[in-house]
Short mmCIF file of C-alpha atoms in Angstrom, two decimals:
data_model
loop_
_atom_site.label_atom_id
_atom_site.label_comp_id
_atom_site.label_asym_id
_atom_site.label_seq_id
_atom_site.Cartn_x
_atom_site.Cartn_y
_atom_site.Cartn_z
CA UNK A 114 2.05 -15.58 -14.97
CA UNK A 115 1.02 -12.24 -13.05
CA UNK A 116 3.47 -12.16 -9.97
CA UNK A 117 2.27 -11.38 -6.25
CA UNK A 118 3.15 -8.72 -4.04
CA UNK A 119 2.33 -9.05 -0.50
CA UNK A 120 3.02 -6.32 2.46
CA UNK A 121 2.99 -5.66 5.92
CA UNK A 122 3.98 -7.66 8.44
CA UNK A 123 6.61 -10.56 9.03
CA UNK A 124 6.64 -11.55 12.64
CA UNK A 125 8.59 -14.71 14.29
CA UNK A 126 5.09 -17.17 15.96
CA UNK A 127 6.54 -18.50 19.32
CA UNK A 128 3.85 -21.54 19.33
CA UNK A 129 3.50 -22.87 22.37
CA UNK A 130 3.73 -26.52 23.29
CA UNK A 131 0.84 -26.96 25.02
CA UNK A 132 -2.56 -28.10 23.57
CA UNK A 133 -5.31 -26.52 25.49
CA UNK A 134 -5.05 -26.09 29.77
CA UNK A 135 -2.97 -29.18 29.65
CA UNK A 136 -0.34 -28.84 32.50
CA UNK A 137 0.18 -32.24 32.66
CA UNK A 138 3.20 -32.46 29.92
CA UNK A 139 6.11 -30.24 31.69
CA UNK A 140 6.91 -27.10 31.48
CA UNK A 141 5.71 -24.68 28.83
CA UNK A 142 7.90 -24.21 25.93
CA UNK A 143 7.68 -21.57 22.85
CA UNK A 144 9.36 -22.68 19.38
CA UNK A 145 9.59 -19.89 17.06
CA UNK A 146 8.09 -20.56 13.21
CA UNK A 147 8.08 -17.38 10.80
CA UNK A 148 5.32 -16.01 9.99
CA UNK A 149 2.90 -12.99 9.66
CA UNK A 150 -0.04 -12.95 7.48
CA UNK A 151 1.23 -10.91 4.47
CA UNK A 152 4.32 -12.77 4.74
CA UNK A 153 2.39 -16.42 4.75
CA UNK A 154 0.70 -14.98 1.65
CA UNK A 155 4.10 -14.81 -0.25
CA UNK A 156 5.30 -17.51 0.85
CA UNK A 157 2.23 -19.50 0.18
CA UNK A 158 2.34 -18.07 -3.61
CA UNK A 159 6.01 -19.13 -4.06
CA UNK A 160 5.43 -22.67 -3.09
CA UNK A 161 2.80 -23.27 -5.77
CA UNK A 162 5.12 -21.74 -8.27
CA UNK A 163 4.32 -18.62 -8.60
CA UNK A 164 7.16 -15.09 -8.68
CA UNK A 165 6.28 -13.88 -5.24
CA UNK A 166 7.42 -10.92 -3.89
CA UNK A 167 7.22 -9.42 0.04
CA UNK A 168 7.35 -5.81 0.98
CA UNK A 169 8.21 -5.03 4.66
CA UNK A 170 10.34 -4.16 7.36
CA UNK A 171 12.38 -5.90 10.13
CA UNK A 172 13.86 -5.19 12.93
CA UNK A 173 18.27 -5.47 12.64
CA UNK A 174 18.19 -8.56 15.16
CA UNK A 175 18.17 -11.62 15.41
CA UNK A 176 14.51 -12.52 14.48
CA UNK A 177 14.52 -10.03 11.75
CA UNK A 178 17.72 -12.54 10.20
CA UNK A 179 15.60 -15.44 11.00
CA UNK A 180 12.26 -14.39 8.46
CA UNK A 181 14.67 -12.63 5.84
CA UNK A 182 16.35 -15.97 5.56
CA UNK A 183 13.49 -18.11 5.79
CA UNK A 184 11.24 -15.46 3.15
CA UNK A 185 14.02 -16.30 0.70
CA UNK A 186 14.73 -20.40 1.44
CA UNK A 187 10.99 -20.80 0.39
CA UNK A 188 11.25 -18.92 -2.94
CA UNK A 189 10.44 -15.69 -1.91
CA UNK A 190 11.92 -12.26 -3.68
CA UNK A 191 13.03 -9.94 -0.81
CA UNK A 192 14.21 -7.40 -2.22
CA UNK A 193 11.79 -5.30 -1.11
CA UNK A 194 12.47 -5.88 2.49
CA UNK A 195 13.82 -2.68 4.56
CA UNK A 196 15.77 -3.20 8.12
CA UNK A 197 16.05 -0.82 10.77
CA UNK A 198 17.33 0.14 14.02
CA UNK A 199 14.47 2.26 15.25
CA UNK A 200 12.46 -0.92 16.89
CA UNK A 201 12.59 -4.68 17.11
CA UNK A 202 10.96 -7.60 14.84
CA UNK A 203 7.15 -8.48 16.03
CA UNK A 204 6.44 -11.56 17.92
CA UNK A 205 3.67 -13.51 18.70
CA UNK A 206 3.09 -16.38 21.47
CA UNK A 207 0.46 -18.83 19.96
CA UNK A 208 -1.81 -20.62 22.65
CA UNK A 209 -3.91 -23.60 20.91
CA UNK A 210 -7.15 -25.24 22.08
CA UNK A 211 -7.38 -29.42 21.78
CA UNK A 212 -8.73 -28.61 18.32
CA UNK A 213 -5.58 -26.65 16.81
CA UNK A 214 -7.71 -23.21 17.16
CA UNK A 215 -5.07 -20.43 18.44
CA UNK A 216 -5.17 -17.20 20.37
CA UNK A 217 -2.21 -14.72 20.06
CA UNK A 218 -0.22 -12.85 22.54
CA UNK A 219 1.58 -9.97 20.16
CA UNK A 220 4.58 -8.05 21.03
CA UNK A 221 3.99 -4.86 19.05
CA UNK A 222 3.92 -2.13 19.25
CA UNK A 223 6.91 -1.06 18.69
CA UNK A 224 7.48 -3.11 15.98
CA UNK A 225 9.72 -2.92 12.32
CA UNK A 226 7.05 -3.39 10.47
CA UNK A 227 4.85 -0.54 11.72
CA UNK A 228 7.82 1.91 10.38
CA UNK A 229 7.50 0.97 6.36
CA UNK A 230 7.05 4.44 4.25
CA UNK A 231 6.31 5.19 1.17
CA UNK A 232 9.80 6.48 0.17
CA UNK A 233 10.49 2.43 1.04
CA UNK A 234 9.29 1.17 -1.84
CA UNK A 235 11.40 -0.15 -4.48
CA UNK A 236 11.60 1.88 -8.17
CA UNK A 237 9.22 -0.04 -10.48
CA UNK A 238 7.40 -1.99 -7.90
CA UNK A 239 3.92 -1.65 -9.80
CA UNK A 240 5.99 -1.03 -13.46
CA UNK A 241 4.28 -4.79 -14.92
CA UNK A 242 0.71 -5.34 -13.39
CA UNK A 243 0.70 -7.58 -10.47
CA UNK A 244 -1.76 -8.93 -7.73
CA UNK A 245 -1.01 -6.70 -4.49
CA UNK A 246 -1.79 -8.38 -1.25
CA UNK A 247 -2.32 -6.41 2.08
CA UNK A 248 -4.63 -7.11 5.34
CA UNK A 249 -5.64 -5.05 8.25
CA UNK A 250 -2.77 -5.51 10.29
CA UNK A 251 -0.46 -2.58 8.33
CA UNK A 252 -3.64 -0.04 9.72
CA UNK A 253 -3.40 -0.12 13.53
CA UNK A 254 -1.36 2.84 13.17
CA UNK A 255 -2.11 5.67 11.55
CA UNK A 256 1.31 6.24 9.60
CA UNK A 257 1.37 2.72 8.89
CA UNK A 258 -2.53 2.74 7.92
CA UNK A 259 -1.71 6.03 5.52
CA UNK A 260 1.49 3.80 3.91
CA UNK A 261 -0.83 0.76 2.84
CA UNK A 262 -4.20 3.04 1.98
CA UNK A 263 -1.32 5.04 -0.47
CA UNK A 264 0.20 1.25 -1.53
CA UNK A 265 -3.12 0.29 -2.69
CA UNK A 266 -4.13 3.52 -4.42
CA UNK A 267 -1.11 3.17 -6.46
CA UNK A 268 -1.52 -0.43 -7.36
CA UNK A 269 -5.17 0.54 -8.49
CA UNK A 270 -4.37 3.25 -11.06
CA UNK A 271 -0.74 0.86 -11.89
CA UNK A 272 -3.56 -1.62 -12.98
CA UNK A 273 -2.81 -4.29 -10.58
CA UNK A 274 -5.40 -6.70 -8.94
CA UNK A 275 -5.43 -5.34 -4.83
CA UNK A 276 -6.44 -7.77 -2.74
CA UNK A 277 -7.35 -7.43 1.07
CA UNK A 278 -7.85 -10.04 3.90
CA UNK A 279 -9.50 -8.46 6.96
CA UNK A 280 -7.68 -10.69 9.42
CA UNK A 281 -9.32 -9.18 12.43
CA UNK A 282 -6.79 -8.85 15.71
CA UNK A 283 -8.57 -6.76 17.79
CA UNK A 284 -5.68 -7.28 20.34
CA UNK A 285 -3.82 -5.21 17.94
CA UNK A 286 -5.56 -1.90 18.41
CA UNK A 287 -6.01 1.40 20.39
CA UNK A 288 -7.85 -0.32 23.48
CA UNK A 289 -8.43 -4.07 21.49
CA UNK A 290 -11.22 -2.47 19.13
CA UNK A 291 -10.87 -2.36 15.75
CA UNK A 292 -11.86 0.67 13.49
CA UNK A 293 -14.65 -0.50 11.34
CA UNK A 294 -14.86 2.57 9.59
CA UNK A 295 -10.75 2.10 8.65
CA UNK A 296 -10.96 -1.52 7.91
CA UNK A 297 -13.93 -0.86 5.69
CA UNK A 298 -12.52 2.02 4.11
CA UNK A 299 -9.50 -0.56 3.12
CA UNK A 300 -12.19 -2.82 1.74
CA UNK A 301 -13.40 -0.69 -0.13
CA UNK A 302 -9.99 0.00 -2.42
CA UNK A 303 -9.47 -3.86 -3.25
CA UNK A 304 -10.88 -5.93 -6.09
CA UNK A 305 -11.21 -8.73 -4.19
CA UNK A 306 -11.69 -9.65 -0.83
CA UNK A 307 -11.67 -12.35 2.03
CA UNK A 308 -12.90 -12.76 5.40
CA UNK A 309 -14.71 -15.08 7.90
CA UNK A 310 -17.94 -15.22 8.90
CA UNK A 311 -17.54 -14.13 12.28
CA UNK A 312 -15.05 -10.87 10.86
CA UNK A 313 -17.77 -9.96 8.27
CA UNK A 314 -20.76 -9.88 11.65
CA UNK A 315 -18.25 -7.34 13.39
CA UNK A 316 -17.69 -5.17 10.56
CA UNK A 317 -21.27 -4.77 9.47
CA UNK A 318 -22.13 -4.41 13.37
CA UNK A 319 -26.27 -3.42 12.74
CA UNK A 320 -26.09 -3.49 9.03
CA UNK A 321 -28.03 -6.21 7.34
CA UNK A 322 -25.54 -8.61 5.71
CA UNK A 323 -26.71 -8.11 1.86
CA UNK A 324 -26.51 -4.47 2.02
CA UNK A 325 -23.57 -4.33 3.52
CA UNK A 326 -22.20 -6.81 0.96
CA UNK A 327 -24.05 -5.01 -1.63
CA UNK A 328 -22.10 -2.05 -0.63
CA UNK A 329 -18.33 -3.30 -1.12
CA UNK A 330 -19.87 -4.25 -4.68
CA UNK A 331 -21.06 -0.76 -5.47
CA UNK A 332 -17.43 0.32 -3.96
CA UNK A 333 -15.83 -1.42 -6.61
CA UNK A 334 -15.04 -4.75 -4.80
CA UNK A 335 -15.00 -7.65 -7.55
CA UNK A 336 -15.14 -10.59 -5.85
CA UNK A 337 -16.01 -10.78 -1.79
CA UNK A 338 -14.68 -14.34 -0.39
CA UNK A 339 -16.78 -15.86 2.79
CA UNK A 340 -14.97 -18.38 5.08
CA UNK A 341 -16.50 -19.98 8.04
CA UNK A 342 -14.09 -22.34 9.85
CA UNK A 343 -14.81 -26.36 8.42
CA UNK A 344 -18.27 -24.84 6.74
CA UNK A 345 -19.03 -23.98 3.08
CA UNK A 346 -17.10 -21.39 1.53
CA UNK A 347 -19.15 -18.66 0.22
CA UNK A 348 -18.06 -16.46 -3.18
CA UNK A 349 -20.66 -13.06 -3.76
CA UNK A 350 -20.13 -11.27 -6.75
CA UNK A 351 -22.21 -8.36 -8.89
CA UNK A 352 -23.54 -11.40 -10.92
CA UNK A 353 -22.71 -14.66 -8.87
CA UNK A 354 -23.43 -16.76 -5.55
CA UNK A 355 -22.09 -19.80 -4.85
CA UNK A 356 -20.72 -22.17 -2.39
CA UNK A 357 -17.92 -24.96 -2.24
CA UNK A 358 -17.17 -27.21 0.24
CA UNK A 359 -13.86 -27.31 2.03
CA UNK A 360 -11.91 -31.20 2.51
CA UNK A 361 -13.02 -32.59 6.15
CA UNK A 362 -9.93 -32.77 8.22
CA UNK A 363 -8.46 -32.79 11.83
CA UNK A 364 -6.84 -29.35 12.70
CA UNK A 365 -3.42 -29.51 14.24
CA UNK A 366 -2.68 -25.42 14.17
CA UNK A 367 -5.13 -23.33 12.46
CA UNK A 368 -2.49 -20.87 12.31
CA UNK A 369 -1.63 -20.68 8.50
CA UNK A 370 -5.40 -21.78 7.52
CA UNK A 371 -6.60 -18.29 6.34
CA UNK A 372 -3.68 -17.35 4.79
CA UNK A 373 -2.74 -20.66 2.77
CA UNK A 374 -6.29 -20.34 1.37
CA UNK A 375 -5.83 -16.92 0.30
CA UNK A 376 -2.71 -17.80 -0.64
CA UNK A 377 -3.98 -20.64 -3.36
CA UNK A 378 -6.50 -18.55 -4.46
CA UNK A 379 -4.27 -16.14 -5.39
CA UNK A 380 -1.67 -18.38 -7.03
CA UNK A 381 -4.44 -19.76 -9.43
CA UNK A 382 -5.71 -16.09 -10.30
CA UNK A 383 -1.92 -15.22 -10.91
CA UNK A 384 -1.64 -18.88 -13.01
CA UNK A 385 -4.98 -17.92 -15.24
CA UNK A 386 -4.19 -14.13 -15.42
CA UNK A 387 -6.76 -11.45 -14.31
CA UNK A 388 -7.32 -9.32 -17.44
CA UNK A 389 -11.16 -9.12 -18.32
CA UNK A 390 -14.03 -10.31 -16.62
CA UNK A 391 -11.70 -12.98 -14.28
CA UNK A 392 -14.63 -12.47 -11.86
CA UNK A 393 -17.82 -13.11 -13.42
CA UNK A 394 -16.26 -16.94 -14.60
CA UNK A 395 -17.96 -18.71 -12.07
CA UNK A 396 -16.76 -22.22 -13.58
CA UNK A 397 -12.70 -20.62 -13.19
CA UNK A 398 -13.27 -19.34 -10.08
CA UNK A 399 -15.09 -22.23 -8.75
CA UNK A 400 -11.51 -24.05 -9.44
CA UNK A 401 -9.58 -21.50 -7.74
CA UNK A 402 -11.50 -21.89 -4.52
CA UNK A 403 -11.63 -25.57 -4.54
CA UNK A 404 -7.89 -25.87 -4.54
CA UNK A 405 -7.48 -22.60 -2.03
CA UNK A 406 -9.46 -24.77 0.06
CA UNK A 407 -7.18 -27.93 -0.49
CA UNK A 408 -4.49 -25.58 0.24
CA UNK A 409 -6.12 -23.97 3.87
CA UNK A 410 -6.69 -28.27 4.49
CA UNK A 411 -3.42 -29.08 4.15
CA UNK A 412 -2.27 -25.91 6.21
CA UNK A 413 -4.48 -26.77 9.38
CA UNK A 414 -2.66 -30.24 9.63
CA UNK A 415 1.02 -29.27 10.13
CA UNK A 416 2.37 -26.88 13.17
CA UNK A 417 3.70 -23.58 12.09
CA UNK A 418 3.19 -20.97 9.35
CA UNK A 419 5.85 -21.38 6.47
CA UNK A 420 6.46 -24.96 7.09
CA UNK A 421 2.53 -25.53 6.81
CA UNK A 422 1.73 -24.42 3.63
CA UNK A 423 1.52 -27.05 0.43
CA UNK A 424 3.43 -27.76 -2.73
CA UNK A 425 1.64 -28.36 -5.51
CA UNK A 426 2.75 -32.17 -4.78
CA UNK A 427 1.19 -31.66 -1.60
CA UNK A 428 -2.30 -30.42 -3.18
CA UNK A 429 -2.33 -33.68 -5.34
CA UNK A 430 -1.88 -36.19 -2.04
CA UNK A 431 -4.44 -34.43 -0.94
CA UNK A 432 -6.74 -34.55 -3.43
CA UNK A 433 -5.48 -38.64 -3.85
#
């Protein structure tokens, strides 16, 4: 089984208890869940079974002992996590809507996980081929942005599977806009990619959606993953289009959503191996979305990041 690498960020959600503008139910309260979308990503992998692996830094407090510990209790290899002194673990206060959607309030920068360098990485991280994970989140900054650009290089010629979920937070950046041109450029060095509807509008800006598309392709993109909220999921590759349906059912926190569904389509990549043409088997990867979609379902219905994402005994209720 090909193991998974994930990096970036681990950050502590403070999720509010409040559903909407509902004042009505006391005071407001915050209870912290681990999470970050990198991190979700390896955890998600590890609790279908598959040798998952995070990459990152945290801050030497308090919240930074909270996600080590909780990155390991759910199967999680952590040896690859740095700490430091030089600035705090991230956090994030998570507002949601009456229909579980959130908006995020992040403390960073400064933040740990903005510090990882290459001279961080472990010997032999990319020795046996793996599936490297990363998102736009580790290039708000440009040291940070230059440490997972290099990452994925080296996972490339290492002759792993890279692997890049936009994951838009404009709130993130220089002024709350995102750099296309970065994001895109980060695109552009993974084999496959994932990211909504409304993230793949802003990146294209003017551009007509099949030439823009068409474009990752001719990068060297393999396999370019469309989400849109409850809607079909849509899979684009140099000789495939298709659709499948997600499972119909009522949000509670859409917090772990994108990332649980990356998450099982990763695991099921890693199960079936990704030597050869993994990406023109329509039929195989027709599978692997259908159950990263059973996997986003389940996610959407529990509170919190970690303690969201599914077991494989969790995938088969589901699918009862």
């Amino acid at each position: 089984m090909t193991p998974i690498i994930a990096f970036g960020e681990a950050l502590v959600d403070m999720l509010s208890s409040r559903l909407g503008d509902d004042t009505q139910a006391g005071p407001e309260t915050f209870t912290p869940y681990a999470g970050g979308a990198p991190a979700n990503v390896a955890v998600a992998c590890a609790r279908l079974g598959v040798p998952s692996r995070f990459l990152g830094m945290l801050g030497a407090d308090h919240f930074g002992d909270f996600l080590a510990r909780e990155l390991a209790a759910h199967g999680v290899d952590t040896s690859g996590v740095v700490k430091t002194n030089d600035a705090r673990t991230a956090l994030a206060f998570v507002s949601r809507d009456a229909d579980g959607e959130r908006t995020f309030d992040f403390y960073r920068p400064p933040a740990a996980d903005l510090l990882y360098r290459i001279e961080h990485l472990p010997a032999g991280v990319f020795d046996t081929p793996a599936i490297l994970h990363l998102c736009s989140n580790s290039l708000t900054e440009a040291a940070i942005a230059d440490t997972t650009l290099s990452l994925a290089g080296m996972a490339q010629r290492a002759g792993c599977l890279v692997s890049v979920d936009a994951n838009l937070r404009h709130n993130l950046w220089a002024n709350e806009r995102t750099d296309t041109a970065l994001v895109t450029r980060l695109l552009d060095h993974a084999h496959l990619i994932k990211l909504s509807r409304d993230e793949l509008d802003y990146l294209r800006g003017d551009h007509p959606e099949d030439a823009w598309l068409s474009e990752r392709l001719a990068a060297g993109v393999r396999l370019i993953v469309i989400t849109d909220g409850a809607n079909e999921i849509e899979a684009r590759g140099d000789d495939l289009a298709f659709q499948v349906t997600p499972p119909r059912v009522k949000a509670v926190d859409t917090t772990a959503g994108g990332d649980a569904f990356i998450g099982g389509l990763l695991a099921m990549l890693a199960e079936t191996g990704i030597e050869g043409d993994w990406h023109r088997d329509e039929s195989r990867l027709r599978q692997a979305l259908e159950t990263a979609c059973r996997c986003g379902a389940h996610a959407v219905t529990r509170p919190g990041a970690y303690a969201a994402l599914p077991t494989r005994a969790d995938l088969e209720a589901l699918r009862g």
